[in-house]
Coordinates of C-alpha atoms in Angstrom, one line a residue:
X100 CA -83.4 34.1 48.6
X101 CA -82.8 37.4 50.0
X102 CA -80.6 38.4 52.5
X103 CA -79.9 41.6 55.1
X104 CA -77.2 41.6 56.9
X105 CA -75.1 44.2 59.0
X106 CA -73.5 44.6 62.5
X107 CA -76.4 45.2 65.6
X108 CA -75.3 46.5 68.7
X109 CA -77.6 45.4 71.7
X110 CA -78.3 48.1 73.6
X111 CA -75.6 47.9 76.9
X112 CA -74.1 45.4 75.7
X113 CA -70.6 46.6 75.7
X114 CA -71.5 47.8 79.4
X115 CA -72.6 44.2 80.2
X116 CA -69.0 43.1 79.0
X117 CA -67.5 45.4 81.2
X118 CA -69.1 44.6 84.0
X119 CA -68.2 40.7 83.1
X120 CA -64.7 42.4 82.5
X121 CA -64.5 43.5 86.4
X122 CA -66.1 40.3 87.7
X123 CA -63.8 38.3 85.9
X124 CA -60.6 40.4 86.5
X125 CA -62.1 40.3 90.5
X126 CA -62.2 36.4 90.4
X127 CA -58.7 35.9 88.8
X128 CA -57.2 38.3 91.6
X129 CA -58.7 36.5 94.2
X130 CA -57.9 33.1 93.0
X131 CA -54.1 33.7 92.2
X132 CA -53.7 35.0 95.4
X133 CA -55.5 32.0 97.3
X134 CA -53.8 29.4 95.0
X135 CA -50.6 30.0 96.5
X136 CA -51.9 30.4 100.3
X137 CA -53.5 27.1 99.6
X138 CA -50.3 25.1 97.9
X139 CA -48.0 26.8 100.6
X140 CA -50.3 25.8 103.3
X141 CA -51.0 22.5 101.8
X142 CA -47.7 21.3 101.5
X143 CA -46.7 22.9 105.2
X144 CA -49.8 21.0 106.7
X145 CA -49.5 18.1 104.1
X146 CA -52.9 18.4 103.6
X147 CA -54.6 16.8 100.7
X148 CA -57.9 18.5 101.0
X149 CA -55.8 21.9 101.0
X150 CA -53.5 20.9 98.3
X151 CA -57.1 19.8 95.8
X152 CA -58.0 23.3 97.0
X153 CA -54.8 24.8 95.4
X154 CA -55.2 22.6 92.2
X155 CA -59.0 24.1 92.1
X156 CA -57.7 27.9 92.6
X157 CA -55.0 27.2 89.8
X158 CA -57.6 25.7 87.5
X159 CA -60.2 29.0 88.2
X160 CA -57.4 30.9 87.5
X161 CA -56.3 29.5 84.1
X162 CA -59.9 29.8 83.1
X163 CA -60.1 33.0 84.0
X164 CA -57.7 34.0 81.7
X165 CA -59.3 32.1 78.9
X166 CA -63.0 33.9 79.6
X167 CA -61.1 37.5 79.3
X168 CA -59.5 36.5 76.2
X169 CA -63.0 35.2 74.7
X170 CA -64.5 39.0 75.5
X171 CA -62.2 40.2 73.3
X172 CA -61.8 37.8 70.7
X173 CA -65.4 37.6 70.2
X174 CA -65.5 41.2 69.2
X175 CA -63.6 41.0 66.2
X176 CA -65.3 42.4 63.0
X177 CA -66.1 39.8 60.3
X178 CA -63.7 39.1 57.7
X179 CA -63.7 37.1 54.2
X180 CA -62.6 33.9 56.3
X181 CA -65.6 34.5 59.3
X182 CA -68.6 36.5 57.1
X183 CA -70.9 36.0 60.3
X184 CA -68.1 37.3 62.2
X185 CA -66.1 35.8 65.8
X186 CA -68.9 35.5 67.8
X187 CA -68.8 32.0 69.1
X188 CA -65.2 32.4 70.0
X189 CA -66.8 32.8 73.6
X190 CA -68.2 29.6 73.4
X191 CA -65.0 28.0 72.3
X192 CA -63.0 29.8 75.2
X193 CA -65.2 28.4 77.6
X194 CA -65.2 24.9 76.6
X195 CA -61.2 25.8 77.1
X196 CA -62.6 26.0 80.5
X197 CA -64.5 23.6 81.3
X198 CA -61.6 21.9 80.3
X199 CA -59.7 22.9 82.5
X200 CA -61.7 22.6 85.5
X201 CA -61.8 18.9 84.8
X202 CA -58.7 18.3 83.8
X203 CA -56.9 20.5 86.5
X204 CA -59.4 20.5 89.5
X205 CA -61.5 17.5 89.0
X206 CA -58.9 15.3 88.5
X207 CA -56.1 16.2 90.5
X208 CA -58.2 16.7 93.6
X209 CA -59.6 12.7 92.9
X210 CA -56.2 12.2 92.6
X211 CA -55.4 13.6 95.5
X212 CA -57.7 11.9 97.7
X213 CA -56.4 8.3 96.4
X214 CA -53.3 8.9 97.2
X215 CA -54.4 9.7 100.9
X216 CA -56.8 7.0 101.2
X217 CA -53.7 5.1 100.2
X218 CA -51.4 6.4 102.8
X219 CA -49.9 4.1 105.9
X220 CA -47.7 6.8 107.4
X221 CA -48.9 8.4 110.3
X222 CA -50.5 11.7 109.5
X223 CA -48.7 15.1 111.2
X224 CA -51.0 18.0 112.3
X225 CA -48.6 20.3 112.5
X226 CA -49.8 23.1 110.6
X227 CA -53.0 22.7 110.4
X228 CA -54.5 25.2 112.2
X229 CA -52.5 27.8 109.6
X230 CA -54.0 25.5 106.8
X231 CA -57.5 26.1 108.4
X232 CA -56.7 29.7 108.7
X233 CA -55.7 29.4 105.0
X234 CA -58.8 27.9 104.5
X235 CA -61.6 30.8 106.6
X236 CA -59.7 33.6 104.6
X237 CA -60.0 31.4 101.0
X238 CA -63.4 31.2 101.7
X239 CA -64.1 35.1 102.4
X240 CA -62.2 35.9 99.1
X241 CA -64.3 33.6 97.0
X242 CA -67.5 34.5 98.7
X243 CA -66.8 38.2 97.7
X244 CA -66.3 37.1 93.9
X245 CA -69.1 34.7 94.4
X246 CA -71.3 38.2 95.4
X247 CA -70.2 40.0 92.7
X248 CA -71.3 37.4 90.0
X249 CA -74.5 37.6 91.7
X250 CA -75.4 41.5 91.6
X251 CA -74.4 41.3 88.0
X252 CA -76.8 39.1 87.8
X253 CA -79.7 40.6 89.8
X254 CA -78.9 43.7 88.0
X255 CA -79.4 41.5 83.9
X256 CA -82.8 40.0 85.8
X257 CA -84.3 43.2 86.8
X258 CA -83.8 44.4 83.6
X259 CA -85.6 41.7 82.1
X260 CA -88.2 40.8 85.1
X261 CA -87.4 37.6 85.6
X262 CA -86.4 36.4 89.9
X263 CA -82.5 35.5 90.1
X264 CA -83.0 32.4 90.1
X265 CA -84.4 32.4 86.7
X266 CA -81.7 34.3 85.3
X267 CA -79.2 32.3 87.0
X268 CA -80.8 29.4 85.2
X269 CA -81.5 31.1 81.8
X270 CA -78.1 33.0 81.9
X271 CA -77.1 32.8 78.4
X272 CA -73.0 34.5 78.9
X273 CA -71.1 31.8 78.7
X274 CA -68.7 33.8 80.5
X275 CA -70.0 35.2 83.3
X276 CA -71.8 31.5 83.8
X277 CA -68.5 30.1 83.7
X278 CA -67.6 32.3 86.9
X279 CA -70.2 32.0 88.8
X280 CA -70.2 28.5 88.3
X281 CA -66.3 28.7 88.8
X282 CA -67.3 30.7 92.5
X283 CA -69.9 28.7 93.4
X284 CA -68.3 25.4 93.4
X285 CA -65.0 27.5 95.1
X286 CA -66.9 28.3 98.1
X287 CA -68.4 24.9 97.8
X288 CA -65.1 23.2 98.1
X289 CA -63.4 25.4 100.7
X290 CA -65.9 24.3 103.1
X291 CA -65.6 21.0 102.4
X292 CA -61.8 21.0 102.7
X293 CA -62.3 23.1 106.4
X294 CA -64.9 20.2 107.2
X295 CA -62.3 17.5 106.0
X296 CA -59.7 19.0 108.0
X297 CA -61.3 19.4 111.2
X298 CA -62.7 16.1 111.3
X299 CA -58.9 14.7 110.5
X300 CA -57.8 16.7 113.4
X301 CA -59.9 16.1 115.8
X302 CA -60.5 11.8 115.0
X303 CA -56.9 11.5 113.7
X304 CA -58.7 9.4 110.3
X305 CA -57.2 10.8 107.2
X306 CA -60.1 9.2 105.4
X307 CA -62.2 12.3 106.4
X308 CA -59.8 14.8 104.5
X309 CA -59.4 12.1 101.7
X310 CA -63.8 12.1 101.4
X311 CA -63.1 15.6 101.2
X312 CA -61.0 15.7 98.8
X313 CA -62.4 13.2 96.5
X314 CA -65.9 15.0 96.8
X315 CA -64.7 18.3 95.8
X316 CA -63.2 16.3 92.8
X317 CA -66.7 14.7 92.0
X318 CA -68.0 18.1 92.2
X319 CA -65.4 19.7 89.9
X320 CA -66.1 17.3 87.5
X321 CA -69.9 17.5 87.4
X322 CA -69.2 21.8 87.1
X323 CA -67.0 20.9 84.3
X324 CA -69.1 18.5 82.6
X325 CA -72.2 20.9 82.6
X326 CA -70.4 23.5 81.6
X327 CA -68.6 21.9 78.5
X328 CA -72.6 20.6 77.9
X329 CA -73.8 24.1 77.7
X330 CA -70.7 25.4 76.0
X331 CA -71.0 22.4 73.3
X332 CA -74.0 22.9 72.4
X333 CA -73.5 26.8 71.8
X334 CA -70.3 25.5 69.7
X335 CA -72.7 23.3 67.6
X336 CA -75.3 25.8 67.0
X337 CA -78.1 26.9 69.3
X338 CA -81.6 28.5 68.4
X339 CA -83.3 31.3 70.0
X340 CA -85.3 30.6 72.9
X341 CA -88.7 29.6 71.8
X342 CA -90.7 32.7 73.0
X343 CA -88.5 34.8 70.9
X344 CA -88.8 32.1 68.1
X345 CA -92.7 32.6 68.8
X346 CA -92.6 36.4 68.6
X347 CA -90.6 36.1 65.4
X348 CA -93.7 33.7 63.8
X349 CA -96.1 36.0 64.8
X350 CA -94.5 38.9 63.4
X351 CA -94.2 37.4 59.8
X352 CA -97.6 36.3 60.3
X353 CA -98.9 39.2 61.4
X354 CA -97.4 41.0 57.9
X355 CA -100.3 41.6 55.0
X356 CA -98.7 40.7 52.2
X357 CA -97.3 37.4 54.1
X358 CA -99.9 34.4 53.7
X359 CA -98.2 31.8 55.7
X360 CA -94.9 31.5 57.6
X361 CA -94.0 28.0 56.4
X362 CA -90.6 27.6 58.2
X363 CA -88.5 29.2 60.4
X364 CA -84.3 28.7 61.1
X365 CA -82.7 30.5 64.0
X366 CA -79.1 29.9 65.1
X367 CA -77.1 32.1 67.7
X368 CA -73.6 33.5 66.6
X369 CA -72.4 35.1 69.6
X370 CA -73.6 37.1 72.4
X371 CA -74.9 39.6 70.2
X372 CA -75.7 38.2 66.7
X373 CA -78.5 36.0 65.2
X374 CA -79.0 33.9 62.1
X375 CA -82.6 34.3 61.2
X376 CA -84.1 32.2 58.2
X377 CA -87.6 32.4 57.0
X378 CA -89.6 30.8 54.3
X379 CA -92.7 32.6 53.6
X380 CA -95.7 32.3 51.4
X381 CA -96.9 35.8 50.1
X382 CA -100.4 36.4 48.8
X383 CA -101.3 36.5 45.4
X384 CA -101.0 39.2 42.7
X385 CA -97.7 41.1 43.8
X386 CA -95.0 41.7 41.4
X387 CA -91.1 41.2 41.6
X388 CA -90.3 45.1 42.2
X389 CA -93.6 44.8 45.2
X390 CA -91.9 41.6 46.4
X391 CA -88.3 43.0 47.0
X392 CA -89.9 46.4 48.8
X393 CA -91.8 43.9 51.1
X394 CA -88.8 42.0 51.8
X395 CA -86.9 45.0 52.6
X396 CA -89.6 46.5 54.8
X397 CA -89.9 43.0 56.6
X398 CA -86.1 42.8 57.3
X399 CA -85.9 46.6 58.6
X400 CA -88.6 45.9 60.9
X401 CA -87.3 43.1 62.4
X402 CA -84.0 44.6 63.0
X403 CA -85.7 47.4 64.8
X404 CA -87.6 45.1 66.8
X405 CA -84.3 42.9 67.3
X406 CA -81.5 44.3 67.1
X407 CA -79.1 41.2 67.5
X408 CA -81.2 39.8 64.6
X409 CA -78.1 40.9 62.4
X410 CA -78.1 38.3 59.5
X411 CA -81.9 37.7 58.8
X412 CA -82.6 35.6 55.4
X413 CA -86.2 35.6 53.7
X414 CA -87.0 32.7 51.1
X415 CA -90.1 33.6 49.1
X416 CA -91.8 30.6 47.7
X417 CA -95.2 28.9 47.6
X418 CA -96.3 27.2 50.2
X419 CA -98.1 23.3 49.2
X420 CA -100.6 21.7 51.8
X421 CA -97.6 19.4 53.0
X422 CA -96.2 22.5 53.6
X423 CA -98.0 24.9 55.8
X424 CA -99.1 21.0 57.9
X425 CA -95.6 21.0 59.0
X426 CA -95.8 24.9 59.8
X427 CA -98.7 23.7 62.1
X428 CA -96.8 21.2 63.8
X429 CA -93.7 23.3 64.5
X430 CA -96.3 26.0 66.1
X431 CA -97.6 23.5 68.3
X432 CA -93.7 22.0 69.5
X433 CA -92.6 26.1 69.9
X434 CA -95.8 26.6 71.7
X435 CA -95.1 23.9 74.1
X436 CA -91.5 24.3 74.6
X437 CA -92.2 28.2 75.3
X438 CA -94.9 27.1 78.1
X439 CA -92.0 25.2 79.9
X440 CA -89.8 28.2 79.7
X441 CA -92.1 31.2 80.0
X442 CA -89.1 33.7 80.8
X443 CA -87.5 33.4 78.0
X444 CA -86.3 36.5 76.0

């Protein structure tokens, strides 16, 4: 087996970690400062609805320090300890996250809405117009983060052609997906929580600010449970999207000297790296010094072609009937798994 190896830089993607940069350092600003409006609000309105609202800011913030720390600890250069280098670091910070969102937001505000539906004292609604106030300028603040997750993102899908939806779907950052999921379910809440709170003040039922409260924990927890999906699944190890996976096959295949492309490995190791194993049948009649220029001339190609293909691995061997059968059957799967996501990279 032969190996290549060496460190790709995508093309803008240290500009597309910078902008991530600002959009996180934009949604931990805005959450610090509307985690204590909410808890001071909360506790002067005794609100429960307000007070799951503080817990969620407190949580986004947390997590928002864990995404800025997996930016840079991703980036670390590979040592004896990490030969494929720290990429996946990212994933690992954002399970972190996820973690917290569950733990911190999901919970608590479930918590919190127990607790009310539990309550026998008469309710107070003293202060609750300043917690609704509270409430209209928390929701302006996360509604601008919320917007500037989302040019980011219509920026990364004009680049690759795709509508925003389909990159908000397809988004493959952990980290920015972790904020704008973060945002999303912010501005989500904050609405609840104002519809919670008018409807308390205007029946006098605390069981619509405890619904509130317990459906913005739901919600956290469903965020937080995709999320660590997504992230555990990264942490496990994750192959290319199948159109890329295709337009690697058909690239060996499409080689002279290669006779048959009998199996085909991919793993992603960060944002920017890729593990990329091949076993390959050759035709007949080439000699050892012939085999290693052909190898070499393969790997260069590919790393031209994709540059985050940084670690690519070539097995030569001969290919039995059994063999190039199962090729044929992994065609057809990658063929149908790339016709149920036709935008991927």
């Amino acid at each position: 087996m032969t190996e290549q190896s060496g460190k790709a830089v995508v093309g803008g993607s240290s500009g597309e970690d910078g902008k991530t940069r600002v959009t996180i350092l934009m949604a931990l600003g805005a959450n610090l400062v509307i985690a204590v409006a909410k808890a001071v609000g909360g506790l002067f309105a005794g609100s429960p609805a307000l007070l799951s609202e503080a817990a969620h800011s407190v949580a986004d913030s947390l997590n928002e320090v864990f995404l800025l720390a997996s930016l840079k600890r991703s980036k670390r250069a590979p040592d004896n300890e990490h030969p494929f280098g720290y990429g996946k670091d990212r994933f690992f910070w954002s399970l972190l996250a996820a973690v917290g969102i569950f733990t911190m937001g999901g919970c608590f505000s479930v918590f919190q809405g127990v607790e009310a539906l539990r309550s026998s004292g008469e309710e107070s609604h003293s202060g609750y117009l300043v917690g609704l106030g509270v409430l209209v300028v928390a929701l302006l603040a996360e509604a601008a983060s919320l917007a500037k997750a989302l040019l980011q993102l219509r920026g990364q899908a004009r680049e690759a052609g795709r509508g925003l939806l389909q990159q908000i779907r397809l988004a493959e950052d952990p980290a920015l997906r972790t904020v704008l999921a973060e945002d999303g379910t912010a501005v989500i809440g904050v609405l609840l929580a104002i519809a919670g709170m008018a409807l308390h003040m205007v029946t006098g039922q605390v069981q619509w600010e405890a619904g509130a409260s317990l459906a913005i924990g739901v919600l956290l927890i469903y965020v937080a449970y995709r999320l660590g999906k997504d992230a555990r699944g990264q942490l496990i190890g994750e192959a290319v999207d199948p159109g890329m996976q295709l337009r690697i096959r058909a690239f060996l295949a499409e080689q002279p000297e290669v006779d048959a492309v009998t199996s085909l490995l991919t793993m992603r190791l960060g944002m920017d790296s890729t593990l990329v194993a091949a076993r390959v049948d050759l035709v007949g009649g080439l000699d050892s010094e012939e085999v290693e220029e052909i190898s070499g001339r393969i790997k260069g190609e590919m790393r031209e072609r994709w540059p985050t293909a940084d670690h690519v691995f070539l097995d030569i061997t001969d290919a039995s009937d059994e063999d190039r059968s199962r090729a044929g059957r992994d065609r057809e799967l990658l063929d149908g798994a790339a016709a149920e996501h036709p935008a991927g990279r």
